[in-house]
PDB file of C-alpha atoms in Angstrom:
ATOM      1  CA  UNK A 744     117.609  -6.214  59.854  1.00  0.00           C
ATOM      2  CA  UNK A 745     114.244  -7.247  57.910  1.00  0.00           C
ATOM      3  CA  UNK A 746     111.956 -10.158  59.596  1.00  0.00           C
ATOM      4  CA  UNK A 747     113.548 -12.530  57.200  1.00  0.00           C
ATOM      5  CA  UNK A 748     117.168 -12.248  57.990  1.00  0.00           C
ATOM      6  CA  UNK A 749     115.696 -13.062  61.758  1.00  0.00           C
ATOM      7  CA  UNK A 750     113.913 -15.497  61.695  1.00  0.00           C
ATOM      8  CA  UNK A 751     117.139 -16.971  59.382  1.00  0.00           C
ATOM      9  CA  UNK A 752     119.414 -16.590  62.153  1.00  0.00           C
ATOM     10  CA  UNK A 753     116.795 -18.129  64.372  1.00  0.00           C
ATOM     11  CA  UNK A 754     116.538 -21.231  62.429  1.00  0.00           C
ATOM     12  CA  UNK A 755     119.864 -21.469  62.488  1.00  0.00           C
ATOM     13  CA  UNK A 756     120.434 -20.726  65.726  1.00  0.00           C
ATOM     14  CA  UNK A 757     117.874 -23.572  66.927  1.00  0.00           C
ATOM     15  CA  UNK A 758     119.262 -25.899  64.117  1.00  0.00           C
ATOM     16  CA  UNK A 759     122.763 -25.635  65.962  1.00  0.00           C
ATOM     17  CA  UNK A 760     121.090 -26.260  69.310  1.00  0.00           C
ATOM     18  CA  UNK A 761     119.517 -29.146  67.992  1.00  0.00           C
ATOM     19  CA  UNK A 762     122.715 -30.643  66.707  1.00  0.00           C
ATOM     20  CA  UNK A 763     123.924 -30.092  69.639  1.00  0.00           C
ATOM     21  CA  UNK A 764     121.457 -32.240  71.479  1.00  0.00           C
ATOM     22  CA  UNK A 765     122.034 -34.980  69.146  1.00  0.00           C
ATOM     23  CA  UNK A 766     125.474 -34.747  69.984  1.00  0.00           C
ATOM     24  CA  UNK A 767     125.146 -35.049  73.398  1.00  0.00           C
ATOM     25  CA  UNK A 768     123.195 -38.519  73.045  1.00  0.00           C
ATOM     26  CA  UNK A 769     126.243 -40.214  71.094  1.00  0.00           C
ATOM     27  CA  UNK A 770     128.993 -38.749  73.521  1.00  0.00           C
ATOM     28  CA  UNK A 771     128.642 -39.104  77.246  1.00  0.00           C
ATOM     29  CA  UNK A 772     131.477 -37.734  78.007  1.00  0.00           C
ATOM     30  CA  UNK A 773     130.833 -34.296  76.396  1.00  0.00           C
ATOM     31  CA  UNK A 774     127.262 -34.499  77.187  1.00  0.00           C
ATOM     32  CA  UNK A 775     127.252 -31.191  79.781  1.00  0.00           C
ATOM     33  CA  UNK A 776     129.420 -29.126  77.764  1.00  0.00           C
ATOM     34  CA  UNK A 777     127.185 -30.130  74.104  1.00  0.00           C
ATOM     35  CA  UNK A 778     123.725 -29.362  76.223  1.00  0.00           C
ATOM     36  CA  UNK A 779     125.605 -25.747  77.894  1.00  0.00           C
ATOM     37  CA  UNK A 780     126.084 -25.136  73.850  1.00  0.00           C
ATOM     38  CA  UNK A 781     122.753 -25.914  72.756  1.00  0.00           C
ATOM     39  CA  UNK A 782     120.999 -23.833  76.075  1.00  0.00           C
ATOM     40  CA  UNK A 783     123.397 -21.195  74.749  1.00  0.00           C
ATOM     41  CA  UNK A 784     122.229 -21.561  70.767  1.00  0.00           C
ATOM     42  CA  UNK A 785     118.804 -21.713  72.233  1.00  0.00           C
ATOM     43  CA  UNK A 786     119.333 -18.160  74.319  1.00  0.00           C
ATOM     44  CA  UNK A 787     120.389 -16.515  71.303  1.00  0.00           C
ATOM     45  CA  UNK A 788     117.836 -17.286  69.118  1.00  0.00           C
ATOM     46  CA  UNK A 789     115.239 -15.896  71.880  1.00  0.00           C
ATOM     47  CA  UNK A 790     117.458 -13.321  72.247  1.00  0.00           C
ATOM     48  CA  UNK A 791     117.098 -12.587  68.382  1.00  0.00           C
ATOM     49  CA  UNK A 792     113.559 -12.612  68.555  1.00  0.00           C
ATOM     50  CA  UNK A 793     112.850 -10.260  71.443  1.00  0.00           C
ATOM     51  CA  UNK A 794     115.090  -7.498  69.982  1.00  0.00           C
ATOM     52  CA  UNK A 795     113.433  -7.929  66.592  1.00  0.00           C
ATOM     53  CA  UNK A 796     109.868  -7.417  68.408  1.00  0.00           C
ATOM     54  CA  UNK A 797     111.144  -4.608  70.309  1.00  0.00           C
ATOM     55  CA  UNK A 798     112.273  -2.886  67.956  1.00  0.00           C
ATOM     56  CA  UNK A 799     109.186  -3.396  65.895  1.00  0.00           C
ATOM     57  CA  UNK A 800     107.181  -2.118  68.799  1.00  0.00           C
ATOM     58  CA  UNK A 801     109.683   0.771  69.224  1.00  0.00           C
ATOM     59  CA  UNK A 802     108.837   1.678  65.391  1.00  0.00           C
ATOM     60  CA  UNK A 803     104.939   1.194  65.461  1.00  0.00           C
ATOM     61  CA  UNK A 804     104.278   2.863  68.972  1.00  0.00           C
ATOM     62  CA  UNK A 805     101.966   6.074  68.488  1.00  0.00           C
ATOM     63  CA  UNK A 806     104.024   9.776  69.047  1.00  0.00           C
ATOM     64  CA  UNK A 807     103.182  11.201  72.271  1.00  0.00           C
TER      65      UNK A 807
END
């Protein structure tokens, strides 16, 4: 997956945590579950990134 297509997903991923949040402000009732979701979103984006980096690294490290 190129750099792009990440960081993509990652705005999206933090765009759907954010509406999430919003959410959660308008309906009290739901708030827990909506802010679960958008910890969730939030996990997956950083989730995104770290493989992306690692796998990066993985690519770029020097032969032994």
């Amino acid at each position: 997956m190129t750099g792009l297509a990440v960081m993509e997903n990652v705005r999206r991923y933090r765009a759907i945590a954010s509406i999430c949040r919003q959410t959660a402000a308008f309906r009290p009732v739901q708030r827990c579950s909506l802010l679960t979701q958008a910890e969730e979103w939030e996990r997956r984006a950083v989730v995104e990134l770290e493989r992306h980096f690692e796998r990066h690294r993985q690519l770029n490290r020097p032969p032994s």
